[in-house]
Structure formats: C-alpha cells, structure tokens
mmCIF file of C-alpha atoms in Angstrom:
data_model
loop_
_atom_site.group_PDB
_atom_site.id
_atom_site.type_symbol
_atom_site.label_atom_id
_atom_site.label_comp_id
_atom_site.label_asym_id
_atom_site.label_seq_id
_atom_site.Cartn_x
_atom_site.Cartn_y
_atom_site.Cartn_z
ATOM 1 C CA MET A 875 -1.306 -24.817 34.688
ATOM 2 C CA SER A 876 -1.633 -23.138 31.302
ATOM 3 C CA SER A 877 -2.540 -19.490 30.928
ATOM 4 C CA LEU A 878 -5.926 -20.435 29.492
ATOM 5 C CA GLU A 879 -6.870 -22.332 32.634
ATOM 6 C CA LYS A 880 -6.862 -19.012 34.486
ATOM 7 C CA LEU A 881 -9.462 -17.445 32.144
ATOM 8 C CA PRO A 882 -13.074 -17.426 33.296
ATOM 9 C CA ASP A 883 -15.377 -19.559 31.119
ATOM 10 C CA LEU A 884 -17.205 -16.582 29.631
ATOM 11 C CA LEU A 885 -14.007 -14.812 28.617
ATOM 12 C CA LEU A 886 -12.640 -18.002 27.064
ATOM 13 C CA VAL A 887 -15.764 -18.486 24.945
ATOM 14 C CA GLU A 888 -15.851 -14.811 23.920
ATOM 15 C CA THR A 889 -12.204 -15.042 22.901
ATOM 16 C CA TYR A 890 -12.993 -18.101 20.791
ATOM 17 C CA TYR A 891 -15.882 -16.326 19.034
ATOM 18 C CA LYS A 892 -13.739 -13.278 18.290
ATOM 19 C CA ALA A 893 -10.843 -15.399 17.050
ATOM 20 C CA VAL A 894 -13.136 -17.222 14.613
ATOM 21 C CA ALA A 895 -14.873 -14.012 13.497
ATOM 22 C CA ASN A 896 -11.520 -12.366 12.800
ATOM 23 C CA ASP A 897 -10.162 -15.431 11.012
ATOM 24 C CA LEU A 898 -7.141 -15.787 13.294
ATOM 25 C CA GLU A 899 -4.628 -18.621 13.020
ATOM 26 C CA SER A 900 -6.280 -22.038 13.043
ATOM 27 C CA GLU A 901 -3.773 -23.320 15.625
ATOM 28 C CA PHE A 902 -4.829 -20.576 18.062
ATOM 29 C CA ILE A 903 -8.506 -21.360 17.487
ATOM 30 C CA GLU A 904 -7.843 -25.070 18.035
ATOM 31 C CA PHE A 905 -5.971 -24.251 21.250
ATOM 32 C CA LEU A 906 -8.998 -22.301 22.516
ATOM 33 C CA LEU A 907 -11.378 -25.037 21.389
ATOM 34 C CA TYR A 908 -9.329 -27.672 23.207
ATOM 35 C CA GLU A 909 -9.687 -25.760 26.487
ATOM 36 C CA ILE A 910 -13.416 -25.169 25.870
ATOM 37 C CA ASN A 911 -13.970 -28.883 25.292
ATOM 38 C CA LYS A 912 -11.835 -29.798 28.300
ATOM 39 C CA ARG A 913 -14.143 -27.669 30.477
ATOM 40 C CA GLY A 914 -17.241 -29.197 28.905
ATOM 41 C CA LEU A 915 -18.554 -25.846 27.704
ATOM 42 C CA ASP A 916 -21.115 -25.611 24.917
ATOM 43 C CA ILE A 917 -20.426 -23.232 22.070
ATOM 44 C CA TYR A 918 -22.248 -22.382 18.901
ATOM 45 C CA TYR A 919 -20.858 -20.296 16.103
ATOM 46 C CA GLU A 920 -22.299 -19.673 12.671
ATOM 47 C CA LYS A 921 -19.867 -17.742 10.528
ATOM 48 C CA GLN A 922 -21.552 -14.949 8.643
ATOM 49 C CA LEU A 923 -20.841 -14.727 4.962
ATOM 50 C CA ASN A 924 -19.615 -11.364 3.673
#
C-alpha cells in the first residue's frame, strides 16, 4: 500500500490542486493524478494566468 492510498479523497484532490497551482515537479503531479484516476475521482483545474 502506497502512502497516497491512505489519504482521504478530498485531501488527495486538494493536494493535486495546490501542486498544480504552485507549479511543483511534474512527476509529483503525475503521481497524484495517477492515484486520482485509479480511484475514479473527477477533477477540474483551470490554471489562472498571471
């Protein structure tokens, strides 16, 4: 069992949104996205332009 599997769905999705908003490493974002997709969760993110 990976560490991400222990996270509640809401916390996982919030972590994904914050990782994208803060432009974190793409590998980390992909790791989060993999778990989100594995759980069948729906996400929507529109990056705001600065």
